[in-house]
Amino acid sequence: MLEDLLGSQNLEAVFGPHAVEGVWPLPQAFTSSPERYPVNSQDFYFVYGRQSAAQQGCSVLDTAFKRYFSLIFPDHNSGSPADRLSWTIYLVPFCVPDNLSISAGKASLNAETVWGAVRGLETFSQLVYQDDFGSYFVNKTEIDDFPRFQFRGILLDTSRHFLPVQAILKTLDAMAYSKFNVFHWHIVDDPSFPYQSSTFPDLSSKGAFHPMTHIYTQSDVRRVISYARLWGIRVLPEFDSPGHTTSWGKGQPGLLTPCYKGGTPSGTFGPVNPALPSTYRFMARLFKEVSSVFPDSYVHLGGDEVDFHCWRSNPDVRVFMQKMGFGGDFTKLEAFYIENIVNITSALNKTSIVWQDVFDYHERVSTPQQIWDLQVVKAGLRVILASPWYLDQPGPTHNWARYYTVWPLAFKGSEEQKKLVIGGEVCMWGEYVDATNLTPRLWPRASAVAERLWSDEKQTSSVDKAFPRLQDFRCKLLRRGIQAEPLYVGHCKHEYQGI
Amino acid sequence: MITTVRWTVLLLALGFCRGLKHNYIDDYEVVEVEEDWDLVFQPSEHGSLWPLPQKVQISDVSFKLMSSSFRIVDAKQSSAGPSCSLLQDAYRRYYEYMFGSAKRQQLYKSRRTGPTELTELQVWITSPDSECDGYPSVTSVESYELSVDQPFAVLKAPTVWGALHGLETFSQLVYEDEYGTKSINSTQINDFPRFAHRGILLDTSRHFLPVKVILANLETMAMNKINVFHWHIVDDPSFPYLSRTFPQLSRQGAYHPYTHVYTPADVKMVIEWARLRGIRVIPEFDTPGHTQSWGKGQADLLTPCYSGAKPSGTFGPVNPILNTTYDFMKLFFGEISTVFPDAYVHLGGDEVDFTCWKSNPDIQKFMEQQGFGDDYSKLESFYIQKLLEIVTATKKGYMIWQEVFDNGVKLKSDTVVHVWIGGGSNDEMSRVTAAGYTTILSAPWYLDYISYAQDWQKYYKVEPLNFNGTEAQKKLVIGGEACLWGEYVDATNLTPRLWPRASAVAERLWSAKDVTDINDAFNRLSMHRCRMVDRGIPAEPLFSSFCPREYKGI
């Protein structure tokens, strides 16, 4: 319908002269006129519409109003000129598809849910601009908007380097500015286990880099989740097993497979031991805790890169293989393990997500898959695309275009198959990333991915058209205190003021 | 190992993408990630010293340091006294580095002085002239001797410049035990730099860097015993230097005439901040190319380019045929010579594009008159020659990029030629030194080029004297510089991109030639990076790991 609306019209004509100061990611349908209205911070209010299902007391919107007021008026404390026309703008969330309309004296925002309203507020905040005298203006605008993909995620890895909670919260802010809605928390891995479990406190007291300073307490986790919720962001925890679990073994003896050299244990450990019933009892209790701590209906079970050498070396595992009739096929053992874990999480009413490897080994596991693979779609599983968006690799920032020009549905397949691609994810693995360089490495490159996942592909296929808009958006991020690195030579009116 | 495995998986995934006919990965560099991945952190016998001193002996005997009683003081015999504010300032700075802010000190107040406590570091400047109020130079003596023993530690240095390095080294010897007590082992160190010129280039034209960012990085340079800040202050995109003589240069040529300029007070502050840390500030005013921003505030300085018989409205390099050009340069460099105290100024001279000169009929006529034929490098030489005379008259030495030498411009014998083209071992070094010129090397150290994984090792493994030449030629290599050009760098990402990668260059330029053990370097550098983080500098990690106190400046 929206495509019809835009038809073959020249997009520049639709966007008008303020295209550069426009919105990132690009809304699905957008019309603005040169007619502009002054906005005065002294006389600006967010108001719930009378028909709105949400009213004062709705924590998400009350918080969003507060947050967006200071984002819209970054220097409202300094006071605006007194002789400005006063103008009141009403934002009215109520039950129709998300749209934003700004006309003389009043702006209204209609959204089906508070989550749509939060996105709409972000859009509105990006439409307000300051002239050379510091006065705020907004142009007459009509926007109809919705995301192309429902899953728009960012993965942070808090195991290879510990990220202070502050760094996570800051990332959540920036995610909301780009309309991301999933924080994939790769919380534990081989190097460290910073999640402080209430059921198994030894996991972090022995497996974290430091048991006091490099952990996430239950209240840290709750804080991250509720902070994310207020931005309309889901928190998807990943507890990756059976591989990538070296740090688990420190606090949970007997969990990992003892590797053998010759006829004797070598003292090193491999993946989780799938041959012991105690393993599944442990996992059941851990995931019971995880499923109550993390409210999201999905949980990520990892399942990637399982190395079979250690399993193969262990005589008990081999006996178990015999007993189960797996022969010498260790992928069957892995599939057995994953199936058990998936059963555990299903019993907890959670939907599982796994990395692509699991599918490759075993097709019966019916869970959404990550990473992009034609076969996966053929098999009728839902998929999330991540492979083109490994942003932990640095590189001249101009490679943002490489992330921008990824076409997630350009594979051979039926419409039905394409519907199974529910979104994509930016991965920021932690080998070379910690709080010192996370933010500039993530932004604004992740914003390029955000537009790909949110906006209409036809309207956003040109890198040249996107470049000035992204430059402008990057300056907006700086103005909001996000340390987003430059795309190329140039400057922002308000440069980053930290070091 | 594990990371390598994951890479394999990633590559497979990318393989799929190729199969699906998307070219977004066509220029994908899967860099040389495989080598040297498995460095595992182990404490080095040299602790966290970086760059490694020339001679170190650390014994097992350790002393405690109490923040309540420990003092850094002038030795009685020292030629620098309480009036030497450079040292007093440094004492306070290093005390704070070692013991943190006043809050943490409270903890130690109640403890009594024990027998194994070290209470004093005496700093003894041995030359009659401490150089306390001077500026560091290429001939400054930077050596020092440090003896940590009972009843007090002694730091002996001929000048304050060596003393500053010695204080840094002393602070690097201090470590924290499990109870949070500061300790130091009995140690003897005899140290001096291998190369006299150890620099970092920052580019404030492509992106403006707030003064605060420059100061923080000067601070970090001192932690790495870097002693030259090469300030590539202006270039094509913007002219942030506010000139007293020609204020319109920045008024018209800066990104913004107020928020994106360096005022005389800013420049003074940078120079003094650097001096207090033993760092020279060498400004670069690059001509005749790289001068687009100059043209905005100085009419007729640049060459008008022609399209056919008419001016096209665009401009090329500085116009070398007008007397007004040289009048301008005389006044301008006259100002620069008084504003910047260093004995050298960098005149650039790189990447001159001849197409605009060629298009201009006046220049063509001039070429004929001078008998240059079609050889525009002769015109370039003509310009540079005149510029060098102007700068010589201001009593400054000069540095120039290698092209000026390559183009056969007549240079003064004390010119410093800056080599930037080619890799680590390059023939240019042989040629420049064979011609008898002093040289500094930057070619292998362009830190704005980044790749995945531990590229610090690449910078570390460079041997600057690895070129064909006599001993006398090699003596002409006075050092090197790490360059961080500004196309993709501003305040948001400069500091983590520079550190600790530039630290690798710092050790190569300071430590003995045979300090090449990459494992030991990894271990010391890991700790050095955490120390920088602890001091508030967002130096990025080398690999999966942690610091006891992570970066908090978010």
PDB file of N, CA, C and O in Angstrom, chain A residues 394-398 435-445 474 478 482-488 495-499, chain B residues 202-203 207-210 213 217 447-448 450 484-501 538-540 551:
ATOM      1  N   PRO A 394      37.272  -3.894  12.698  1.00  0.00           N
ATOM      2  CA  PRO A 394      37.308  -2.454  12.477  1.00  0.00           C
ATOM      3  C   PRO A 394      37.425  -2.198  10.992  1.00  0.00           C
ATOM      4  O   PRO A 394      37.087  -3.049  10.175  1.00  0.00           O
ATOM      5  N   GLY A 395      37.937  -1.112  10.590  1.00  0.00           N
ATOM      6  CA  GLY A 395      38.042  -0.859   9.161  1.00  0.00           C
ATOM      7  C   GLY A 395      37.665   0.564   8.968  1.00  0.00           C
ATOM      8  O   GLY A 395      36.917   1.094   9.776  1.00  0.00           O
ATOM      9  N   PRO A 396      38.173   1.146   7.896  1.00  0.00           N
ATOM     10  CA  PRO A 396      37.811   2.536   7.655  1.00  0.00           C
ATOM     11  C   PRO A 396      36.299   2.624   7.731  1.00  0.00           C
ATOM     12  O   PRO A 396      35.602   1.729   7.265  1.00  0.00           O
ATOM     13  N   THR A 397      35.814   3.660   8.335  1.00  0.00           N
ATOM     14  CA  THR A 397      34.386   3.723   8.592  1.00  0.00           C
ATOM     15  C   THR A 397      33.588   3.686   7.301  1.00  0.00           C
ATOM     16  O   THR A 397      32.434   3.325   7.300  1.00  0.00           O
ATOM     17  N   HIS A 398      34.219   4.053   6.181  1.00  0.00           N
ATOM     18  CA  HIS A 398      33.418   4.087   4.974  1.00  0.00           C
ATOM     19  C   HIS A 398      32.887   2.705   4.609  1.00  0.00           C
ATOM     20  O   HIS A 398      32.051   2.574   3.751  1.00  0.00           O
ATOM     21  N   ALA A 435      35.153  -1.566  27.000  1.00  0.00           N
ATOM     22  CA  ALA A 435      34.530  -0.256  27.187  1.00  0.00           C
ATOM     23  C   ALA A 435      35.338   0.875  26.573  1.00  0.00           C
ATOM     24  O   ALA A 435      34.808   1.945  26.292  1.00  0.00           O
ATOM     25  N   THR A 436      36.632   0.647  26.321  1.00  0.00           N
ATOM     26  CA  THR A 436      37.456   1.727  25.771  1.00  0.00           C
ATOM     27  C   THR A 436      37.113   2.047  24.323  1.00  0.00           C
ATOM     28  O   THR A 436      37.277   3.174  23.887  1.00  0.00           O
ATOM     29  N   ASN A 437      36.672   1.045  23.563  1.00  0.00           N
ATOM     30  CA  ASN A 437      36.476   1.294  22.134  1.00  0.00           C
ATOM     31  C   ASN A 437      35.134   0.805  21.597  1.00  0.00           C
ATOM     32  O   ASN A 437      34.868   0.910  20.408  1.00  0.00           O
ATOM     33  N   LEU A 438      34.277   0.285  22.480  1.00  0.00           N
ATOM     34  CA  LEU A 438      33.005  -0.283  22.033  1.00  0.00           C
ATOM     35  C   LEU A 438      32.157   0.718  21.243  1.00  0.00           C
ATOM     36  O   LEU A 438      31.726   0.440  20.124  1.00  0.00           O
ATOM     37  N   THR A 439      31.924   1.879  21.832  1.00  0.00           N
ATOM     38  CA  THR A 439      30.960   2.799  21.245  1.00  0.00           C
ATOM     39  C   THR A 439      31.385   3.295  19.862  1.00  0.00           C
ATOM     40  O   THR A 439      30.604   3.199  18.914  1.00  0.00           O
ATOM     41  N   PRO A 440      32.608   3.810  19.685  1.00  0.00           N
ATOM     42  CA  PRO A 440      32.961   4.255  18.332  1.00  0.00           C
ATOM     43  C   PRO A 440      33.033   3.116  17.324  1.00  0.00           C
ATOM     44  O   PRO A 440      32.844   3.329  16.130  1.00  0.00           O
ATOM     45  N   ARG A 441      33.301   1.897  17.798  1.00  0.00           N
ATOM     46  CA  ARG A 441      33.364   0.797  16.840  1.00  0.00           C
ATOM     47  C   ARG A 441      31.958   0.374  16.412  1.00  0.00           C
ATOM     48  O   ARG A 441      31.753  -0.124  15.314  1.00  0.00           O
ATOM     49  N   LEU A 442      30.991   0.578  17.295  1.00  0.00           N
ATOM     50  CA  LEU A 442      29.620   0.162  17.002  1.00  0.00           C
ATOM     51  C   LEU A 442      28.866   1.215  16.182  1.00  0.00           C
ATOM     52  O   LEU A 442      28.131   0.887  15.252  1.00  0.00           O
ATOM     53  N   TRP A 443      29.050   2.463  16.535  1.00  0.00           N
ATOM     54  CA  TRP A 443      28.272   3.549  15.925  1.00  0.00           C
ATOM     55  C   TRP A 443      29.167   4.438  15.092  1.00  0.00           C
ATOM     56  O   TRP A 443      30.264   4.717  15.517  1.00  0.00           O
ATOM     57  N   PRO A 444      28.750   4.902  13.943  1.00  0.00           N
ATOM     58  CA  PRO A 444      27.415   4.757  13.373  1.00  0.00           C
ATOM     59  C   PRO A 444      27.281   3.562  12.429  1.00  0.00           C
ATOM     60  O   PRO A 444      26.307   3.491  11.694  1.00  0.00           O
ATOM     61  N   ARG A 445      28.230   2.622  12.454  1.00  0.00           N
ATOM     62  CA  ARG A 445      28.132   1.520  11.492  1.00  0.00           C
ATOM     63  C   ARG A 445      26.886   0.682  11.728  1.00  0.00           C
ATOM     64  O   ARG A 445      26.228   0.234  10.781  1.00  0.00           O
ATOM     65  N   ARG A 474      24.816  10.926  12.480  1.00  0.00           N
ATOM     66  CA  ARG A 474      26.002  10.747  13.335  1.00  0.00           C
ATOM     67  C   ARG A 474      26.228  11.999  14.199  1.00  0.00           C
ATOM     68  O   ARG A 474      26.540  11.897  15.384  1.00  0.00           O
ATOM     69  N   LEU A 478      26.260  12.395  18.320  1.00  0.00           N
ATOM     70  CA  LEU A 478      27.258  13.127  19.118  1.00  0.00           C
ATOM     71  C   LEU A 478      26.575  14.119  20.047  1.00  0.00           C
ATOM     72  O   LEU A 478      26.939  14.246  21.210  1.00  0.00           O
ATOM     73  N   ILE A 482      26.588  10.295  22.370  1.00  0.00           N
ATOM     74  CA  ILE A 482      27.043   8.988  21.909  1.00  0.00           C
ATOM     75  C   ILE A 482      28.306   9.185  21.089  1.00  0.00           C
ATOM     76  O   ILE A 482      28.328   9.931  20.114  1.00  0.00           O
ATOM     77  N   GLN A 483      29.359   8.456  21.507  1.00  0.00           N
ATOM     78  CA  GLN A 483      30.674   8.624  20.897  1.00  0.00           C
ATOM     79  C   GLN A 483      30.730   7.902  19.549  1.00  0.00           C
ATOM     80  O   GLN A 483      31.433   6.915  19.410  1.00  0.00           O
ATOM     81  N   ALA A 484      29.986   8.406  18.559  1.00  0.00           N
ATOM     82  CA  ALA A 484      29.943   7.749  17.251  1.00  0.00           C
ATOM     83  C   ALA A 484      31.068   8.288  16.379  1.00  0.00           C
ATOM     84  O   ALA A 484      31.247   9.498  16.280  1.00  0.00           O
ATOM     85  N   GLU A 485      31.818   7.383  15.739  1.00  0.00           N
ATOM     86  CA  GLU A 485      33.002   7.833  14.999  1.00  0.00           C
ATOM     87  C   GLU A 485      32.615   8.470  13.671  1.00  0.00           C
ATOM     88  O   GLU A 485      31.511   8.276  13.175  1.00  0.00           O
ATOM     89  N   PRO A 486      33.540   9.232  13.086  1.00  0.00           N
ATOM     90  CA  PRO A 486      33.206   9.931  11.846  1.00  0.00           C
ATOM     91  C   PRO A 486      33.163   8.988  10.651  1.00  0.00           C
ATOM     92  O   PRO A 486      33.830   7.956  10.629  1.00  0.00           O
ATOM     93  N   LEU A 487      32.371   9.359   9.635  1.00  0.00           N
ATOM     94  CA  LEU A 487      32.312   8.571   8.410  1.00  0.00           C
ATOM     95  C   LEU A 487      33.419   8.974   7.459  1.00  0.00           C
ATOM     96  O   LEU A 487      33.918   8.174   6.688  1.00  0.00           O
ATOM     97  N   TYR A 488      33.769  10.257   7.495  1.00  0.00           N
ATOM     98  CA  TYR A 488      34.825  10.763   6.629  1.00  0.00           C
ATOM     99  C   TYR A 488      35.189  12.163   7.112  1.00  0.00           C
ATOM    100  O   TYR A 488      34.648  12.649   8.099  1.00  0.00           O
ATOM    101  N   GLU A 495      30.978  18.934  18.611  1.00  0.00           N
ATOM    102  CA  GLU A 495      31.867  17.772  18.566  1.00  0.00           C
ATOM    103  C   GLU A 495      31.782  16.998  19.872  1.00  0.00           C
ATOM    104  O   GLU A 495      31.321  17.510  20.891  1.00  0.00           O
ATOM    105  N   TYR A 496      32.283  15.778  19.851  1.00  0.00           N
ATOM    106  CA  TYR A 496      32.355  14.971  21.066  1.00  0.00           C
ATOM    107  C   TYR A 496      33.302  15.641  22.054  1.00  0.00           C
ATOM    108  O   TYR A 496      34.398  16.069  21.677  1.00  0.00           O
ATOM    109  N   GLN A 497      32.893  15.716  23.303  1.00  0.00           N
ATOM    110  CA  GLN A 497      33.702  16.469  24.263  1.00  0.00           C
ATOM    111  C   GLN A 497      34.488  15.606  25.237  1.00  0.00           C
ATOM    112  O   GLN A 497      35.124  16.115  26.153  1.00  0.00           O
ATOM    113  N   GLY A 498      34.439  14.295  25.084  1.00  0.00           N
ATOM    114  CA  GLY A 498      35.248  13.442  25.961  1.00  0.00           C
ATOM    115  C   GLY A 498      36.608  13.194  25.338  1.00  0.00           C
ATOM    116  O   GLY A 498      37.033  13.927  24.451  1.00  0.00           O
ATOM    117  N   ILE A 499      37.291  12.165  25.834  1.00  0.00           N
ATOM    118  CA  ILE A 499      38.542  11.798  25.163  1.00  0.00           C
ATOM    119  C   ILE A 499      38.450  10.369  24.660  1.00  0.00           C
ATOM    120  O   ILE A 499      37.692   9.583  25.156  1.00  0.00           O
TER     121      ILE A 499
ATOM    122  N   LEU B 202      49.489  14.007  14.866  1.00  0.00           N
ATOM    123  CA  LEU B 202      48.036  14.112  14.914  1.00  0.00           C
ATOM    124  C   LEU B 202      47.606  15.173  13.908  1.00  0.00           C
ATOM    125  O   LEU B 202      48.291  16.188  13.728  1.00  0.00           O
ATOM    126  N   ASP B 203      46.476  14.916  13.282  1.00  0.00           N
ATOM    127  CA  ASP B 203      45.976  15.720  12.170  1.00  0.00           C
ATOM    128  C   ASP B 203      44.735  16.468  12.653  1.00  0.00           C
ATOM    129  O   ASP B 203      43.700  15.861  12.897  1.00  0.00           O
ATOM    130  N   HIS B 207      39.779  16.415  10.805  1.00  0.00           N
ATOM    131  CA  HIS B 207      38.791  16.602  11.859  1.00  0.00           C
ATOM    132  C   HIS B 207      39.416  17.487  12.925  1.00  0.00           C
ATOM    133  O   HIS B 207      40.600  17.347  13.226  1.00  0.00           O
ATOM    134  N   PHE B 208      38.625  18.354  13.480  1.00  0.00           N
ATOM    135  CA  PHE B 208      39.104  19.207  14.552  1.00  0.00           C
ATOM    136  C   PHE B 208      39.187  18.377  15.836  1.00  0.00           C
ATOM    137  O   PHE B 208      38.272  17.634  16.161  1.00  0.00           O
ATOM    138  N   LEU B 209      40.293  18.506  16.537  1.00  0.00           N
ATOM    139  CA  LEU B 209      40.420  17.815  17.820  1.00  0.00           C
ATOM    140  C   LEU B 209      40.368  18.846  18.942  1.00  0.00           C
ATOM    141  O   LEU B 209      41.205  19.755  18.989  1.00  0.00           O
ATOM    142  N   PRO B 210      39.401  18.726  19.850  1.00  0.00           N
ATOM    143  CA  PRO B 210      39.351  19.664  20.969  1.00  0.00           C
ATOM    144  C   PRO B 210      40.672  19.634  21.751  1.00  0.00           C
ATOM    145  O   PRO B 210      41.324  18.595  21.835  1.00  0.00           O
ATOM    146  N   VAL B 213      41.457  16.836  24.113  1.00  0.00           N
ATOM    147  CA  VAL B 213      41.881  15.559  23.530  1.00  0.00           C
ATOM    148  C   VAL B 213      43.392  15.575  23.263  1.00  0.00           C
ATOM    149  O   VAL B 213      44.091  14.584  23.502  1.00  0.00           O
ATOM    150  N   ASN B 217      46.272  13.178  25.132  1.00  0.00           N
ATOM    151  CA  ASN B 217      47.191  12.336  24.381  1.00  0.00           C
ATOM    152  C   ASN B 217      48.645  12.725  24.610  1.00  0.00           C
ATOM    153  O   ASN B 217      49.528  11.871  24.546  1.00  0.00           O
ATOM    154  N   LEU B 447      49.249   4.593  11.541  1.00  0.00           N
ATOM    155  CA  LEU B 447      48.300   3.939  12.438  1.00  0.00           C
ATOM    156  C   LEU B 447      46.835   4.191  12.073  1.00  0.00           C
ATOM    157  O   LEU B 447      45.944   3.607  12.690  1.00  0.00           O
ATOM    158  N   ASP B 448      46.606   5.049  11.089  1.00  0.00           N
ATOM    159  CA  ASP B 448      45.208   5.227  10.676  1.00  0.00           C
ATOM    160  C   ASP B 448      44.745   4.053   9.828  1.00  0.00           C
ATOM    161  O   ASP B 448      43.554   3.840   9.663  1.00  0.00           O
ATOM    162  N   ILE B 450      43.880   0.388   9.647  1.00  0.00           N
ATOM    163  CA  ILE B 450      43.600  -0.601  10.684  1.00  0.00           C
ATOM    164  C   ILE B 450      43.197  -1.929  10.069  1.00  0.00           C
ATOM    165  O   ILE B 450      42.718  -2.000   8.950  1.00  0.00           O
ATOM    166  N   LEU B 484      48.859   9.356  12.730  1.00  0.00           N
ATOM    167  CA  LEU B 484      47.427   9.056  12.789  1.00  0.00           C
ATOM    168  C   LEU B 484      46.692  10.141  11.991  1.00  0.00           C
ATOM    169  O   LEU B 484      46.308  11.168  12.522  1.00  0.00           O
ATOM    170  N   TRP B 485      46.558   9.880  10.697  1.00  0.00           N
ATOM    171  CA  TRP B 485      45.869  10.838   9.828  1.00  0.00           C
ATOM    172  C   TRP B 485      44.393  10.869  10.149  1.00  0.00           C
ATOM    173  O   TRP B 485      43.839   9.886  10.668  1.00  0.00           O
ATOM    174  N   GLY B 486      43.755  11.989   9.791  1.00  0.00           N
ATOM    175  CA  GLY B 486      42.436  12.257  10.353  1.00  0.00           C
ATOM    176  C   GLY B 486      41.214  11.963   9.508  1.00  0.00           C
ATOM    177  O   GLY B 486      40.109  12.323   9.906  1.00  0.00           O
ATOM    178  N   GLU B 487      41.357  11.311   8.357  1.00  0.00           N
ATOM    179  CA  GLU B 487      40.175  11.074   7.527  1.00  0.00           C
ATOM    180  C   GLU B 487      39.040  10.422   8.313  1.00  0.00           C
ATOM    181  O   GLU B 487      37.884  10.795   8.175  1.00  0.00           O
ATOM    182  N   TYR B 488      39.382   9.422   9.104  1.00  0.00           N
ATOM    183  CA  TYR B 488      38.353   8.647   9.797  1.00  0.00           C
ATOM    184  C   TYR B 488      38.479   8.761  11.314  1.00  0.00           C
ATOM    185  O   TYR B 488      37.959   7.922  12.040  1.00  0.00           O
ATOM    186  N   VAL B 489      39.205   9.758  11.770  1.00  0.00           N
ATOM    187  CA  VAL B 489      39.512   9.836  13.200  1.00  0.00           C
ATOM    188  C   VAL B 489      39.145  11.203  13.745  1.00  0.00           C
ATOM    189  O   VAL B 489      39.519  12.223  13.181  1.00  0.00           O
ATOM    190  N   ASP B 490      38.401  11.222  14.823  1.00  0.00           N
ATOM    191  CA  ASP B 490      38.217  12.461  15.575  1.00  0.00           C
ATOM    192  C   ASP B 490      38.185  12.119  17.058  1.00  0.00           C
ATOM    193  O   ASP B 490      38.594  11.019  17.444  1.00  0.00           O
ATOM    194  N   ALA B 491      37.684  13.056  17.862  1.00  0.00           N
ATOM    195  CA  ALA B 491      37.730  12.850  19.305  1.00  0.00           C
ATOM    196  C   ALA B 491      37.027  11.571  19.740  1.00  0.00           C
ATOM    197  O   ALA B 491      37.344  11.006  20.789  1.00  0.00           O
ATOM    198  N   THR B 492      36.079  11.091  18.944  1.00  0.00           N
ATOM    199  CA  THR B 492      35.310   9.926  19.372  1.00  0.00           C
ATOM    200  C   THR B 492      36.139   8.646  19.388  1.00  0.00           C
ATOM    201  O   THR B 492      35.881   7.743  20.170  1.00  0.00           O
ATOM    202  N   ASN B 493      37.113   8.539  18.486  1.00  0.00           N
ATOM    203  CA  ASN B 493      37.821   7.260  18.375  1.00  0.00           C
ATOM    204  C   ASN B 493      39.338   7.387  18.370  1.00  0.00           C
ATOM    205  O   ASN B 493      40.037   6.386  18.271  1.00  0.00           O
ATOM    206  N   LEU B 494      39.849   8.603  18.504  1.00  0.00           N
ATOM    207  CA  LEU B 494      41.293   8.803  18.396  1.00  0.00           C
ATOM    208  C   LEU B 494      42.078   8.040  19.466  1.00  0.00           C
ATOM    209  O   LEU B 494      43.006   7.298  19.148  1.00  0.00           O
ATOM    210  N   THR B 495      41.692   8.220  20.712  1.00  0.00           N
ATOM    211  CA  THR B 495      42.501   7.671  21.799  1.00  0.00           C
ATOM    212  C   THR B 495      42.574   6.147  21.771  1.00  0.00           C
ATOM    213  O   THR B 495      43.680   5.590  21.794  1.00  0.00           O
ATOM    214  N   PRO B 496      41.445   5.426  21.665  1.00  0.00           N
ATOM    215  CA  PRO B 496      41.585   3.967  21.583  1.00  0.00           C
ATOM    216  C   PRO B 496      42.257   3.487  20.295  1.00  0.00           C
ATOM    217  O   PRO B 496      42.822   2.396  20.272  1.00  0.00           O
ATOM    218  N   ARG B 497      42.205   4.286  19.233  1.00  0.00           N
ATOM    219  CA  ARG B 497      42.867   3.851  18.008  1.00  0.00           C
ATOM    220  C   ARG B 497      44.377   4.049  18.118  1.00  0.00           C
ATOM    221  O   ARG B 497      45.162   3.319  17.523  1.00  0.00           O
ATOM    222  N   LEU B 498      44.789   5.033  18.893  1.00  0.00           N
ATOM    223  CA  LEU B 498      46.215   5.341  19.005  1.00  0.00           C
ATOM    224  C   LEU B 498      46.900   4.444  20.019  1.00  0.00           C
ATOM    225  O   LEU B 498      48.022   3.981  19.799  1.00  0.00           O
ATOM    226  N   TRP B 499      46.232   4.193  21.130  1.00  0.00           N
ATOM    227  CA  TRP B 499      46.837   3.424  22.221  1.00  0.00           C
ATOM    228  C   TRP B 499      46.128   2.111  22.391  1.00  0.00           C
ATOM    229  O   TRP B 499      44.919   2.084  22.336  1.00  0.00           O
ATOM    230  N   PRO B 500      46.814   1.031  22.600  1.00  0.00           N
ATOM    231  CA  PRO B 500      48.265   0.922  22.788  1.00  0.00           C
ATOM    232  C   PRO B 500      49.035   0.665  21.488  1.00  0.00           C
ATOM    233  O   PRO B 500      50.192   0.274  21.567  1.00  0.00           O
ATOM    234  N   ARG B 501      48.456   0.906  20.328  1.00  0.00           N
ATOM    235  CA  ARG B 501      49.200   0.576  19.100  1.00  0.00           C
ATOM    236  C   ARG B 501      50.450   1.444  18.965  1.00  0.00           C
ATOM    237  O   ARG B 501      51.511   0.972  18.533  1.00  0.00           O
ATOM    238  N   PRO B 538      41.409   5.729  27.586  1.00  0.00           N
ATOM    239  CA  PRO B 538      40.740   4.578  26.974  1.00  0.00           C
ATOM    240  C   PRO B 538      41.614   3.877  25.927  1.00  0.00           C
ATOM    241  O   PRO B 538      41.351   3.947  24.731  1.00  0.00           O
ATOM    242  N   ALA B 539      42.645   3.190  26.392  1.00  0.00           N
ATOM    243  CA  ALA B 539      43.504   2.412  25.496  1.00  0.00           C
ATOM    244  C   ALA B 539      42.825   1.075  25.247  1.00  0.00           C
ATOM    245  O   ALA B 539      42.404   0.404  26.182  1.00  0.00           O
ATOM    246  N   GLU B 540      42.713   0.683  23.975  1.00  0.00           N
ATOM    247  CA  GLU B 540      41.904  -0.498  23.656  1.00  0.00           C
ATOM    248  C   GLU B 540      42.642  -1.790  24.011  1.00  0.00           C
ATOM    249  O   GLU B 540      43.853  -1.808  24.181  1.00  0.00           O
ATOM    250  N   TYR B 551      37.890   0.584  32.237  1.00  0.00           N
ATOM    251  CA  TYR B 551      37.653   1.970  31.843  1.00  0.00           C
ATOM    252  C   TYR B 551      36.292   2.428  32.334  1.00  0.00           C
ATOM    253  O   TYR B 551      35.285   1.758  32.123  1.00  0.00           O
TER     254      TYR B 551
END
